[in-house]
Amino acid sequence: MNEPINNNLSVNEKIIKMREHMAHCGVDAMIILTEDPHGSEYPANYWKFREFLSGFNGSAGTFLITHNHAGLWVDSRYYIQAEKQIRDTSIELFKSGLPHVPDYITYLTNVMPSGSVVGIDGFTLPAETFKTIKKKLSDFGIKLNYKVDIVNDVFAPREKLPLDEVIEMDPSIAGLDRLQKVELLRHEMLKNNISHYLVTALDDVAWLTNLRGNDVEYNPVFYAYMLVTPTEEHLYIDPHKLSSIISRRLNEDGIKLTFYDHFEKNMANIPTDARVFYDPQTTNTRIAHTLPKTVVRVEGRSYITTLKGRKSPDEINHMYASHVRDGVALVRFLHWLDTSVGKHRITELDVANKLLSFRKQNELFVSESFEAIAAYGANAAIVHYSPSIESNAELKPEGLLLLDTGAQYADGTTDITRTIALGPVSEQAKRDYTLVLKGHIALATAIFPEGTRGVQLDVLARATMWREGIDYGHGTGHGIGFCLNVHEGPQRISKVDNGVALVPGMITSNEPGIYREGQHGVRIESIVVCQQAEKTNFGQFLNFRTITLCPIDTRPIIKEMLTSAEIDWLNNYHSMVRATLHDLLPTTDEQLWLDNATKAI
């Protein structure tokens, strides 16, 4: 039995111990991913082995250990954060996306001799990624072993899987009941002649069952799988998570309950002549390879992802109501910030905690929807920065504060970024701020024909920046879940074409930004709903409706850089914010602050 790796060891000492275990298991290199068995963006602590070994705690990244090298691959969102967190270790940082930086698979093919064995935990390896890695490595005579079980032996102290109780959504908020949703899924199965549908993404399970949980921080999901056939639905879940009332209701709806850890074994017993559908991005390699070899495998984007991505009118109305409530909390916070900075000692952590305290005053508040980004000055140049005790900057009555936060309410999910001038701001910062605002308005006011994909709209937010030789490394927009994950597909607005057209009912963020390392960061983000616009002889056109309700700081704007149409949009937006929120604010001072913050420019 391998001895667990002590958590008190340094990162370098953990890597040395890991190499000993690799040698014992006959593994020449080990790939350590971020995912859990469901392809989740935010895994529970039980699965955070990469963070445990490397010390890097960003939400995306791949760690690779060979007998004489350790490397961490991150994208542009984490360049600065990763540099800081691995600075005093033997880990080499690979900045994915930069010229001449190999991906981790190419790196392996360059350094590992033919006949080498690369290990990886198949439970954390999406089936689609497995095929890609296996083919590239096998071309160089390198074997990929997805069954190596080093993690269970050495990850200590490893937290247990969460056992928080699952709750049921209020049917009046959910819109459709779970049986109606199952029938929608069965309709798609029938069209594609599917006999067995594997539901593996946690938010897919939550959406289909109208249940919510607390297993993953910020995302109201729970660890479970489902199997749906033309006549049966099976929910694989730890029964301790279900109250007797919910268990009875599931039983009344014909949903059979089975232990979570029986899913892999039961997949081996699917009829050998079945036509099985699964999403290879959220179904792990262990599950995919457990299926009988004779079944017909149908891989593709989850039907549920498409169904839940297009929100119903009821869901949109609830989402708007949650944004109204969120707007009240935000305005109250901004009033506090404006009247406190320079008078009291305030840090980034104070800012995050204060906003959370205003949100918590609403009875429908559940949790934050992601870790708050409260970044002052140069810290805002780190795209996914979150304040810590070590980095906690004190706010001064000057410069910019970038605040990217969100909330989970019982009737909706929010995500908003505002960049706030705390006092005098440099001309460079003002120019960057105005360029970001111009990009934000360009996307908010877009009118486009049916069939338009996000990649075709992305340029609208970047065009003005590009003319000045400026760009940003993250996407411009991501889908938003309804009382679910703050990042949701299938829609996205980015340079990468995922082939998905925007359709009415899709809810997406609008968040261009500019980041100057060592100086400042600017991002403006609101949530927009895709809806029908005019129908002409050239077809049906679509546009966006902004549902985020919070002032956009006008103090850093260089007005001369804005067109009259852009000024009109900003003034109209602020008029809507003021009209919606004014009477909901509890104090006269907060109302007066809102009136001033939304004055026409």
XYZ file of N, CA and C in Angstrom, residues 363-447:
255
model
N -34.462 37.784 1.316
C -34.866 36.459 1.806
C -34.734 35.371 0.750
N -34.668 35.738 -0.544
C -34.525 34.737 -1.597
C -33.074 34.452 -1.946
N -32.148 35.140 -1.278
C -30.721 34.914 -1.535
C -30.321 33.517 -1.065
N -29.531 32.816 -1.893
C -29.056 31.473 -1.562
C -27.550 31.477 -1.297
N -26.787 32.013 -2.252
C -25.331 32.032 -2.120
C -24.763 32.944 -3.195
N -23.458 33.146 -3.163
C -22.796 33.778 -4.303
C -22.782 32.781 -5.460
N -22.688 33.280 -6.682
C -22.663 32.381 -7.835
C -21.242 32.067 -8.299
N -20.250 32.729 -7.722
C -18.832 32.414 -7.909
C -18.063 33.234 -6.887
N -16.787 32.935 -6.729
C -15.987 33.665 -5.760
C -15.823 35.108 -6.211
N -16.125 36.045 -5.338
C -16.114 37.459 -5.704
C -14.727 37.901 -6.145
N -14.696 38.684 -7.220
C -13.475 39.321 -7.692
C -13.570 40.795 -7.315
N -12.872 41.178 -6.256
C -12.775 42.575 -5.843
C -11.313 42.947 -5.995
N -10.975 43.647 -7.071
C -9.582 43.848 -7.451
C -9.286 45.336 -7.604
N -8.381 45.814 -6.767
C -8.039 47.239 -6.779
C -6.700 47.455 -7.480
N -6.651 48.507 -8.306
C -5.404 48.893 -8.952
C -4.833 47.795 -9.815
N -3.541 47.476 -9.602
C -2.847 46.490 -10.432
C -3.430 45.094 -10.275
N -4.066 44.791 -9.138
C -4.656 43.460 -8.957
C -5.732 43.173 -9.996
N -6.379 44.222 -10.512
C -7.458 44.036 -11.485
C -6.938 43.571 -12.842
N -5.621 43.630 -13.054
C -5.053 43.118 -14.301
C -5.012 41.598 -14.314
N -5.221 40.981 -13.142
C -5.303 39.519 -13.044
C -6.761 39.146 -13.290
N -7.035 38.529 -14.431
C -8.420 38.395 -14.886
C -9.296 37.671 -13.873
N -8.821 36.590 -13.271
C -9.628 35.831 -12.308
C -9.088 35.994 -10.893
N -8.632 37.178 -10.602
C -8.110 37.468 -9.257
C -9.232 37.407 -8.227
N -8.914 36.825 -7.072
C -9.809 36.912 -5.922
C -8.962 37.301 -4.726
N -9.414 38.244 -3.912
C -8.584 38.716 -2.801
C -8.367 37.631 -1.762
N -7.173 37.643 -1.198
C -6.826 36.727 -0.111
C -6.167 37.544 0.986
N -5.919 36.907 2.101
C -5.265 37.600 3.212
C -3.907 38.132 2.774
N -3.206 37.361 1.904
C -1.868 37.753 1.472
C -1.908 38.916 0.470
N -2.926 38.956 -0.383
C -2.952 39.945 -1.472
C -3.870 41.124 -1.186
N -4.522 41.124 -0.051
C -5.640 42.017 0.261
C -5.242 43.496 0.237
N -5.442 44.154 -0.912
C -5.018 45.548 -1.071
C -5.984 46.498 -0.372
N -5.443 47.577 0.174
C -6.265 48.617 0.780
C -6.674 49.629 -0.280
N -7.957 49.988 -0.289
C -8.478 50.943 -1.265
C -8.097 52.365 -0.876
N -7.681 53.135 -1.869
C -7.361 54.539 -1.676
C -8.341 55.380 -2.502
N -8.511 56.657 -2.184
C -9.422 57.506 -2.961
C -8.809 57.936 -4.292
N -8.390 56.922 -5.062
C -7.806 57.145 -6.388
C -7.798 55.816 -7.130
N -7.724 55.882 -8.451
C -7.618 54.664 -9.248
C -8.929 53.920 -9.400
N -8.827 52.708 -9.946
C -10.000 51.905 -10.309
C -10.129 50.660 -9.434
N -11.372 50.326 -9.122
C -11.721 49.063 -8.468
C -12.569 48.257 -9.440
N -12.130 47.029 -9.737
C -12.920 46.128 -10.585
C -13.653 45.163 -9.669
N -14.969 45.106 -9.835
C -15.807 44.271 -8.977
C -16.664 43.355 -9.841
N -16.311 42.070 -9.851
C -17.029 41.058 -10.626
C -17.624 40.070 -9.634
N -18.945 40.076 -9.500
C -19.615 39.247 -8.502
C -20.922 38.703 -9.072
N -21.518 37.799 -8.329
C -22.809 37.264 -8.741
C -23.493 36.588 -7.577
N -24.768 36.276 -7.765
C -25.548 35.677 -6.683
C -26.477 34.604 -7.217
N -26.732 33.633 -6.370
C -27.768 32.646 -6.613
C -28.970 33.021 -5.745
N -30.101 33.235 -6.404
C -31.355 33.462 -5.699
C -32.275 32.267 -5.952
N -33.312 32.152 -5.175
C -34.247 31.040 -5.359
C -34.938 31.105 -6.714
N -34.892 32.271 -7.355
C -35.572 32.416 -8.649
C -34.658 32.956 -9.736
N -33.342 32.804 -9.598
C -32.480 33.277 -10.669
C -31.015 33.335 -10.277
N -30.175 33.530 -11.289
C -28.724 33.592 -11.115
C -28.224 34.888 -11.734
N -27.332 35.600 -11.039
C -26.814 36.862 -11.549
C -25.293 36.824 -11.667
N -24.778 37.701 -12.530
C -23.341 37.850 -12.760
C -23.137 39.255 -13.298
N -22.355 40.071 -12.623
C -22.204 41.471 -13.012
C -20.789 41.941 -12.718
N -20.259 42.774 -13.601
C -18.980 43.436 -13.346
C -19.146 44.926 -13.559
N -18.682 45.693 -12.591
C -18.580 47.132 -12.737
C -17.166 47.555 -12.330
N -16.598 48.474 -13.058
C -15.301 49.053 -12.734
C -15.556 50.471 -12.233
N -15.054 50.780 -11.050
C -15.470 51.978 -10.326
C -14.273 52.887 -10.076
N -14.429 54.181 -10.379
C -13.398 55.169 -10.074
C -13.535 55.584 -8.616
N -12.480 55.375 -7.845
C -12.502 55.731 -6.425
C -11.978 57.139 -6.176
N -11.555 57.794 -7.246
C -10.992 59.139 -7.166
C -10.325 59.457 -8.498
N -9.286 60.280 -8.508
C -8.588 60.597 -9.763
C -8.092 59.333 -10.465
N -8.224 59.314 -11.796
C -7.860 58.160 -12.622
C -6.945 58.646 -13.739
N -5.947 57.850 -14.095
C -5.014 58.238 -15.153
C -5.721 58.344 -16.495
N -5.138 59.099 -17.397
C -5.717 59.250 -18.735
C -5.741 57.918 -19.473
N -4.691 57.098 -19.260
C -4.670 55.774 -19.890
C -5.836 54.930 -19.391
N -6.093 54.958 -18.086
C -7.199 54.192 -17.528
C -8.538 54.693 -18.062
N -8.688 56.006 -18.179
C -9.935 56.563 -18.725
C -10.132 56.113 -20.167
N -9.063 56.123 -20.920
C -9.179 55.718 -22.329
C -9.555 54.238 -22.432
N -8.894 53.413 -21.615
C -9.230 51.982 -21.612
C -10.677 51.771 -21.181
N -11.097 52.482 -20.163
C -12.466 52.353 -19.665
C -13.466 52.690 -20.763
N -13.211 53.758 -21.482
C -14.144 54.185 -22.524
C -14.156 53.210 -23.690
N -13.002 52.638 -24.027
C -12.964 51.624 -25.087
C -13.779 50.397 -24.696
N -13.671 49.980 -23.430
C -14.455 48.835 -22.964
C -15.944 49.158 -23.009
N -16.309 50.351 -22.599
C -17.716 50.752 -22.639
C -18.242 50.754 -24.071
N -17.436 51.236 -25.006
C -17.857 51.248 -26.413
C -18.100 49.820 -26.910
N -17.222 48.891 -26.516
C -17.418 47.497 -26.914
C -18.652 46.899 -26.279
N -18.889 47.250 -25.011
C -20.074 46.758 -24.296
C -21.350 47.247 -24.980
N -21.382 48.511 -25.336
C -22.570 49.080 -25.978
C -22.765 48.491 -27.363
N -21.671 48.262 -28.089
C -21.781 47.707 -29.444
C -22.464 46.347 -29.426
N -22.134 45.525 -28.443
C -22.775 44.215 -28.356
C -24.199 44.337 -27.824
N -24.412 45.207 -26.850
C -25.747 45.380 -26.269
C -26.759 45.842 -27.305
N -26.312 46.592 -28.299
C -27.213 47.165 -29.307
C -27.207 46.393 -30.614
N -26.558 45.229 -30.628
C -26.450 44.447 -31.865
C -27.823 44.005 -32.368
N -28.017 44.063 -33.665
C -29.187 43.498 -34.345
C -28.637 42.543 -35.396
